[in-house]
PDB file of C-alpha atoms in Angstrom:
ATOM      1  CA  MET R 133      -5.344  -6.428 -21.954  1.00 90.00           C
ATOM      2  CA  ILE R 134      -4.456  -8.494 -18.900  1.00 93.00           C
ATOM      3  CA  LYS R 135      -0.685  -8.205 -18.803  1.00 93.00           C
ATOM      4  CA  ASP R 136       1.502  -5.120 -18.741  1.00 91.00           C
ATOM      5  CA  THR R 137       3.462  -4.053 -21.777  1.00 90.00           C
ATOM      6  CA  VAL R 138       6.365  -1.640 -22.144  1.00 90.00           C
ATOM      7  CA  GLU R 139       3.795   1.043 -23.045  1.00 90.00           C
ATOM      8  CA  SER R 140       0.907   0.399 -20.639  1.00 91.00           C
ATOM      9  CA  PHE R 141      -0.420  -1.306 -17.524  1.00 93.00           C
ATOM     10  CA  GLY R 142      -2.773  -4.253 -17.930  1.00 94.00           C
ATOM     11  CA  TRP R 143      -6.001  -4.492 -15.972  1.00 95.00           C
ATOM     12  CA  VAL R 144      -4.522  -6.802 -13.307  1.00 96.00           C
ATOM     13  CA  SER R 145      -1.832  -4.270 -12.354  1.00 96.00           C
ATOM     14  CA  ARG R 146      -4.354  -1.443 -12.402  1.00 96.00           C
ATOM     15  CA  LEU R 147      -6.763  -3.419 -10.242  1.00 96.00           C
ATOM     16  CA  PHE R 148      -4.023  -4.200  -7.706  1.00 97.00           C
ATOM     17  CA  HIS R 149      -3.010  -0.521  -7.659  1.00 97.00           C
ATOM     18  CA  TRP R 150      -6.464   0.970  -7.143  1.00 97.00           C
ATOM     19  CA  VAL R 151      -7.755  -1.642  -4.695  1.00 98.00           C
ATOM     20  CA  VAL R 152      -4.664  -1.290  -2.502  1.00 98.00           C
ATOM     21  CA  ALA R 153      -4.726   2.517  -2.875  1.00 97.00           C
ATOM     22  CA  LEU R 154      -8.338   2.726  -1.678  1.00 98.00           C
ATOM     23  CA  MET R 155      -7.660   0.268   1.133  1.00 98.00           C
ATOM     24  CA  VAL R 156      -4.604   2.220   2.296  1.00 98.00           C
ATOM     25  CA  LEU R 157      -6.522   5.508   2.294  1.00 97.00           C
ATOM     26  CA  GLY R 158      -9.311   3.841   4.259  1.00 96.00           C
ATOM     27  CA  MET R 159      -6.813   2.323   6.680  1.00 97.00           C
ATOM     28  CA  LEU R 160      -5.085   5.643   7.312  1.00 96.00           C
ATOM     29  CA  MET R 161      -8.447   7.254   8.082  1.00 94.00           C
ATOM     30  CA  GLY R 162      -9.517   4.214  10.107  1.00 94.00           C
ATOM     31  CA  GLY R 163      -6.330   4.373  12.146  1.00 94.00           C
ATOM     32  CA  LEU R 164      -7.081   8.001  13.007  1.00 93.00           C
ATOM     33  CA  LEU R 165     -10.637   7.027  13.920  1.00 94.00           C
ATOM     34  CA  LEU R 166      -9.404   4.255  16.221  1.00 93.00           C
ATOM     35  CA  GLY R 167      -7.336   6.812  18.099  1.00 90.00           C
ATOM     36  CA  ILE R 168     -10.405   8.852  19.058  1.00 94.00           C
ATOM     37  CA  LEU R 169     -13.152   6.246  19.465  1.00 93.00           C
ATOM     38  CA  PRO R 170     -14.176   5.325  22.985  1.00 94.00           C
ATOM     39  CA  GLY R 171     -13.864   1.664  23.928  1.00 92.00           C
ATOM     40  CA  GLY R 172     -16.815  -0.536  23.202  1.00 94.00           C
ATOM     41  CA  GLY R 173     -18.543  -2.582  20.552  1.00 94.00           C
ATOM     42  CA  PHE R 174     -18.192  -0.119  17.681  1.00 95.00           C
ATOM     43  CA  LYS R 175     -14.469   0.344  18.321  1.00 95.00           C
ATOM     44  CA  SER R 176     -14.051  -3.442  18.479  1.00 95.00           C
ATOM     45  CA  LEU R 177     -15.811  -3.753  15.119  1.00 95.00           C
ATOM     46  CA  ILE R 178     -13.592  -1.073  13.521  1.00 95.00           C
ATOM     47  CA  THR R 179     -10.481  -2.671  15.072  1.00 96.00           C
ATOM     48  CA  GLY R 180     -11.415  -6.049  13.603  1.00 96.00           C
ATOM     49  CA  LEU R 181     -11.973  -4.515  10.169  1.00 96.00           C
ATOM     50  CA  HIS R 182      -8.700  -2.617  10.475  1.00 97.00           C
ATOM     51  CA  LYS R 183      -6.757  -5.793  11.270  1.00 98.00           C
ATOM     52  CA  SER R 184      -8.465  -7.812   8.535  1.00 98.00           C
ATOM     53  CA  THR R 185      -7.891  -5.107   5.952  1.00 98.00           C
ATOM     54  CA  GLY R 186      -4.240  -4.812   6.984  1.00 98.00           C
ATOM     55  CA  VAL R 187      -3.709  -8.538   6.444  1.00 98.00           C
ATOM     56  CA  THR R 188      -5.477  -8.232   3.080  1.00 98.00           C
ATOM     57  CA  ILE R 189      -3.175  -5.354   2.065  1.00 98.00           C
ATOM     58  CA  LEU R 190      -0.159  -7.462   3.033  1.00 98.00           C
ATOM     59  CA  LEU R 191      -1.407 -10.358   0.892  1.00 98.00           C
ATOM     60  CA  LEU R 192      -2.342  -8.145  -2.069  1.00 98.00           C
ATOM     61  CA  THR R 193       1.052  -6.434  -1.935  1.00 97.00           C
ATOM     62  CA  ALA R 194       2.817  -9.804  -2.077  1.00 98.00           C
ATOM     63  CA  LEU R 195       0.610 -10.884  -4.994  1.00 97.00           C
ATOM     64  CA  ARG R 196       1.182  -7.560  -6.738  1.00 96.00           C
ATOM     65  CA  LEU R 197       4.950  -7.912  -6.455  1.00 96.00           C
ATOM     66  CA  GLY R 198       4.690 -11.446  -7.838  1.00 96.00           C
ATOM     67  CA  TRP R 199       2.591 -10.152 -10.732  1.00 96.00           C
ATOM     68  CA  ARG R 200       5.064  -7.346 -11.330  1.00 92.00           C
ATOM     69  CA  TYR R 201       7.929  -9.854 -11.365  1.00 93.00           C
ATOM     70  CA  ILE R 202       6.390 -11.770 -14.300  1.00 92.00           C
ATOM     71  CA  ASN R 203       5.365  -8.656 -16.258  1.00 89.00           C
ATOM     72  CA  PRO R 204       7.498  -6.039 -17.984  1.00 82.00           C
ATOM     73  CA  ARG R 205       7.361  -2.671 -16.281  1.00 86.00           C
ATOM     74  CA  PRO R 206       6.043   0.023 -18.593  1.00 90.00           C
ATOM     75  CA  ARG R 207       8.779   2.410 -19.641  1.00 89.00           C
ATOM     76  CA  ASP R 208       9.176   5.758 -17.935  1.00 86.00           C
ATOM     77  CA  LEU R 209       7.546   8.573 -19.859  1.00 83.00           C
ATOM     78  CA  GLY R 210       9.401  11.446 -18.252  1.00 78.00           C
ATOM     79  CA  PRO R 211      12.556  12.685 -19.976  1.00 82.00           C
ATOM     80  CA  ASN R 212      14.318  13.501 -16.693  1.00 87.00           C
ATOM     81  CA  ILE R 213      16.501  10.540 -15.628  1.00 92.00           C
ATOM     82  CA  LEU R 214      16.758  11.772 -12.032  1.00 93.00           C
ATOM     83  CA  GLU R 215      12.965  12.083 -11.709  1.00 91.00           C
ATOM     84  CA  ASN R 216      12.554   8.596 -13.166  1.00 92.00           C
ATOM     85  CA  GLN R 217      15.035   7.182 -10.636  1.00 95.00           C
ATOM     86  CA  LEU R 218      13.292   9.003  -7.789  1.00 94.00           C
ATOM     87  CA  GLY R 219       9.982   7.569  -8.976  1.00 93.00           C
ATOM     88  CA  ARG R 220      11.404   4.042  -8.909  1.00 94.00           C
ATOM     89  CA  LEU R 221      12.819   4.645  -5.420  1.00 96.00           C
ATOM     90  CA  MET R 222       9.442   5.936  -4.229  1.00 96.00           C
ATOM     91  CA  HIS R 223       7.737   2.798  -5.540  1.00 95.00           C
ATOM     92  CA  ILE R 224      10.256   0.610  -3.712  1.00 96.00           C
ATOM     93  CA  PHE R 225       9.733   2.623  -0.528  1.00 97.00           C
ATOM     94  CA  LEU R 226       5.941   2.302  -0.883  1.00 97.00           C
ATOM     95  CA  TYR R 227       6.238  -1.473  -1.268  1.00 97.00           C
ATOM     96  CA  VAL R 228       8.487  -1.678   1.800  1.00 98.00           C
ATOM     97  CA  LEU R 229       5.988   0.367   3.813  1.00 98.00           C
ATOM     98  CA  LEU R 230       3.080  -1.754   2.546  1.00 98.00           C
ATOM     99  CA  PHE R 231       4.864  -4.782   4.022  1.00 98.00           C
ATOM    100  CA  LEU R 232       6.088  -3.147   7.228  1.00 98.00           C
ATOM    101  CA  GLN R 233       2.881  -1.353   8.208  1.00 97.00           C
ATOM    102  CA  PRO R 234       0.619  -4.416   8.486  1.00 98.00           C
ATOM    103  CA  THR R 235       3.453  -6.546   9.865  1.00 98.00           C
ATOM    104  CA  PHE R 236       4.027  -4.061  12.700  1.00 98.00           C
ATOM    105  CA  GLY R 237       0.262  -3.968  13.300  1.00 98.00           C
ATOM    106  CA  ILE R 238       0.079  -7.764  13.530  1.00 98.00           C
ATOM    107  CA  LEU R 239       3.059  -7.915  15.891  1.00 98.00           C
ATOM    108  CA  MET R 240       1.626  -5.066  17.986  1.00 98.00           C
ATOM    109  CA  SER R 241      -1.730  -6.808  18.369  1.00 98.00           C
ATOM    110  CA  GLN R 242      -0.150 -10.104  19.261  1.00 98.00           C
ATOM    111  CA  SER R 243       2.240  -8.463  21.744  1.00 98.00           C
ATOM    112  CA  PHE R 244      -0.732  -6.921  23.521  1.00 98.00           C
ATOM    113  CA  GLY R 245      -2.342 -10.373  23.658  1.00 97.00           C
ATOM    114  CA  SER R 246      -4.942  -9.676  20.980  1.00 96.00           C
ATOM    115  CA  PRO R 247      -5.273 -12.287  18.225  1.00 96.00           C
ATOM    116  CA  VAL R 248      -5.500 -11.187  14.607  1.00 98.00           C
ATOM    117  CA  ARG R 249      -8.669 -12.637  13.133  1.00 97.00           C
ATOM    118  CA  VAL R 250      -9.189 -12.099   9.410  1.00 98.00           C
ATOM    119  CA  PHE R 251     -12.839 -11.285   8.631  1.00 97.00           C
ATOM    120  CA  GLY R 252     -13.871 -13.983  11.124  1.00 95.00           C
ATOM    121  CA  LEU R 253     -12.565 -16.674   8.746  1.00 97.00           C
ATOM    122  CA  PHE R 254      -9.289 -17.582  10.455  1.00 97.00           C
ATOM    123  CA  THR R 255      -6.820 -16.359  13.043  1.00 98.00           C
ATOM    124  CA  LEU R 256      -3.188 -15.695  12.191  1.00 98.00           C
ATOM    125  CA  PRO R 257      -0.691 -17.856  14.047  1.00 97.00           C
ATOM    126  CA  THR R 258       0.889 -16.070  16.985  1.00 96.00           C
ATOM    127  CA  ILE R 259       4.434 -14.944  16.168  1.00 95.00           C
ATOM    128  CA  VAL R 260       5.297 -13.084  19.380  1.00 96.00           C
ATOM    129  CA  GLY R 261       4.361 -13.635  22.987  1.00 95.00           C
ATOM    130  CA  ARG R 262       2.465 -11.238  25.192  1.00 97.00           C
ATOM    131  CA  SER R 263       4.546  -8.274  26.313  1.00 98.00           C
ATOM    132  CA  ASP R 264       3.196  -4.777  26.805  1.00 97.00           C
ATOM    133  CA  ALA R 265       6.719  -3.342  26.444  1.00 98.00           C
ATOM    134  CA  VAL R 266       7.206  -5.050  23.060  1.00 98.00           C
ATOM    135  CA  GLY R 267       3.657  -4.087  22.077  1.00 98.00           C
ATOM    136  CA  SER R 268       4.435  -0.442  22.818  1.00 98.00           C
ATOM    137  CA  VAL R 269       7.509  -0.591  20.573  1.00 98.00           C
ATOM    138  CA  PHE R 270       5.482  -2.130  17.728  1.00 98.00           C
ATOM    139  CA  HIS R 271       2.753   0.470  18.329  1.00 97.00           C
ATOM    140  CA  GLN R 272       5.299   3.255  17.858  1.00 98.00           C
ATOM    141  CA  MET R 273       6.677   1.550  14.735  1.00 98.00           C
ATOM    142  CA  HIS R 274       3.128   1.128  13.388  1.00 98.00           C
ATOM    143  CA  THR R 275       2.475   4.843  14.007  1.00 97.00           C
ATOM    144  CA  VAL R 276       5.717   5.992  12.369  1.00 98.00           C
ATOM    145  CA  THR R 277       5.184   3.803   9.299  1.00 98.00           C
ATOM    146  CA  ALA R 278       1.608   5.129   9.025  1.00 97.00           C
ATOM    147  CA  LEU R 279       2.951   8.685   8.959  1.00 97.00           C
ATOM    148  CA  LEU R 280       5.629   7.770   6.412  1.00 98.00           C
ATOM    149  CA  LEU R 281       3.037   5.973   4.303  1.00 97.00           C
ATOM    150  CA  ALA R 282       0.714   8.994   4.407  1.00 97.00           C
ATOM    151  CA  VAL R 283       3.545  11.299   3.308  1.00 97.00           C
ATOM    152  CA  CYS R 284       4.544   8.916   0.507  1.00 97.00           C
ATOM    153  CA  VAL R 285       0.934   8.651  -0.683  1.00 97.00           C
ATOM    154  CA  VAL R 286       0.690  12.448  -0.875  1.00 97.00           C
ATOM    155  CA  ILE R 287       3.987  12.640  -2.807  1.00 97.00           C
ATOM    156  CA  HIS R 288       2.845   9.810  -5.111  1.00 96.00           C
ATOM    157  CA  ILE R 289      -0.437  11.597  -5.859  1.00 96.00           C
ATOM    158  CA  ALA R 290       1.373  14.917  -6.383  1.00 96.00           C
ATOM    159  CA  ALA R 291       3.769  13.241  -8.835  1.00 94.00           C
ATOM    160  CA  ALA R 292       0.852  11.743 -10.774  1.00 94.00           C
ATOM    161  CA  VAL R 293      -0.859  15.148 -10.950  1.00 95.00           C
ATOM    162  CA  LYS R 294       2.434  16.765 -12.041  1.00 94.00           C
ATOM    163  CA  HIS R 295       2.830  14.190 -14.821  1.00 91.00           C
ATOM    164  CA  HIS R 296      -0.718  14.804 -16.000  1.00 92.00           C
ATOM    165  CA  TYR R 297      -1.026  18.588 -15.782  1.00 95.00           C
ATOM    166  CA  ILE R 298       2.533  19.899 -16.031  1.00 93.00           C
ATOM    167  CA  ASP R 299       4.431  17.281 -18.053  1.00 89.00           C
ATOM    168  CA  ARG R 300       1.256  16.396 -19.996  1.00 91.00           C
ATOM    169  CA  ASP R 301       2.387  12.799 -20.432  1.00 90.00           C
ATOM    170  CA  ARG R 302       0.365   9.574 -20.148  1.00 88.00           C
ATOM    171  CA  THR R 303       1.728   8.392 -16.778  1.00 87.00           C
ATOM    172  CA  LEU R 304      -1.547   8.879 -14.880  1.00 90.00           C
ATOM    173  CA  LEU R 305      -3.730   7.781 -17.789  1.00 91.00           C
ATOM    174  CA  ARG R 306      -1.799   4.501 -18.058  1.00 91.00           C
ATOM    175  CA  MET R 307      -2.786   3.668 -14.475  1.00 92.00           C
ATOM    176  CA  ILE R 308      -6.394   4.782 -14.955  1.00 92.00           C
ATOM    177  CA  SER R 309      -7.264   3.309 -18.348  1.00 88.00           C
ATOM    178  CA  GLY R 310      -4.149   1.393 -19.365  1.00 75.00           C
ATOM    179  CA  LYS R 311      -3.747   3.514 -22.504  1.00 74.00           C
TER     180      LYS R 311
END
């Protein structure tokens, strides 16, 4: 099934979820790697991939929200209203972070005078001028949102595991198989 229903996620929503999830995990690890790599060709390659993947995450997140807007959201399976509300808030927070994180990265790069090329296909238009002071602010914002995103990912995974092993409901299975 392509579209979501009140009982399950369709394959498009599941594909968006897992592709972005894997990309975010890779980006968090890549960001750590960038912090320890010495300057040079390999670091430049990883930086280019990091920027391109960040732009891709931004685009996929926008497409995913558009897809979610035209599809019903599957009903909550947990009986606890507070937990269900917290889950919805966590999803909103994750979406906000998935927009902020790459946006801060783009603005940081541009502030430091580094264009954002996307897989060598095109370069994003410059939004901000060169300023090391502004770049440092965006670097700090990019770092803080990365930490927040990592914490939220851990909480999101823990909640999925809790649903599966403690609550024994179909929350995790709906995102894996759609059933």
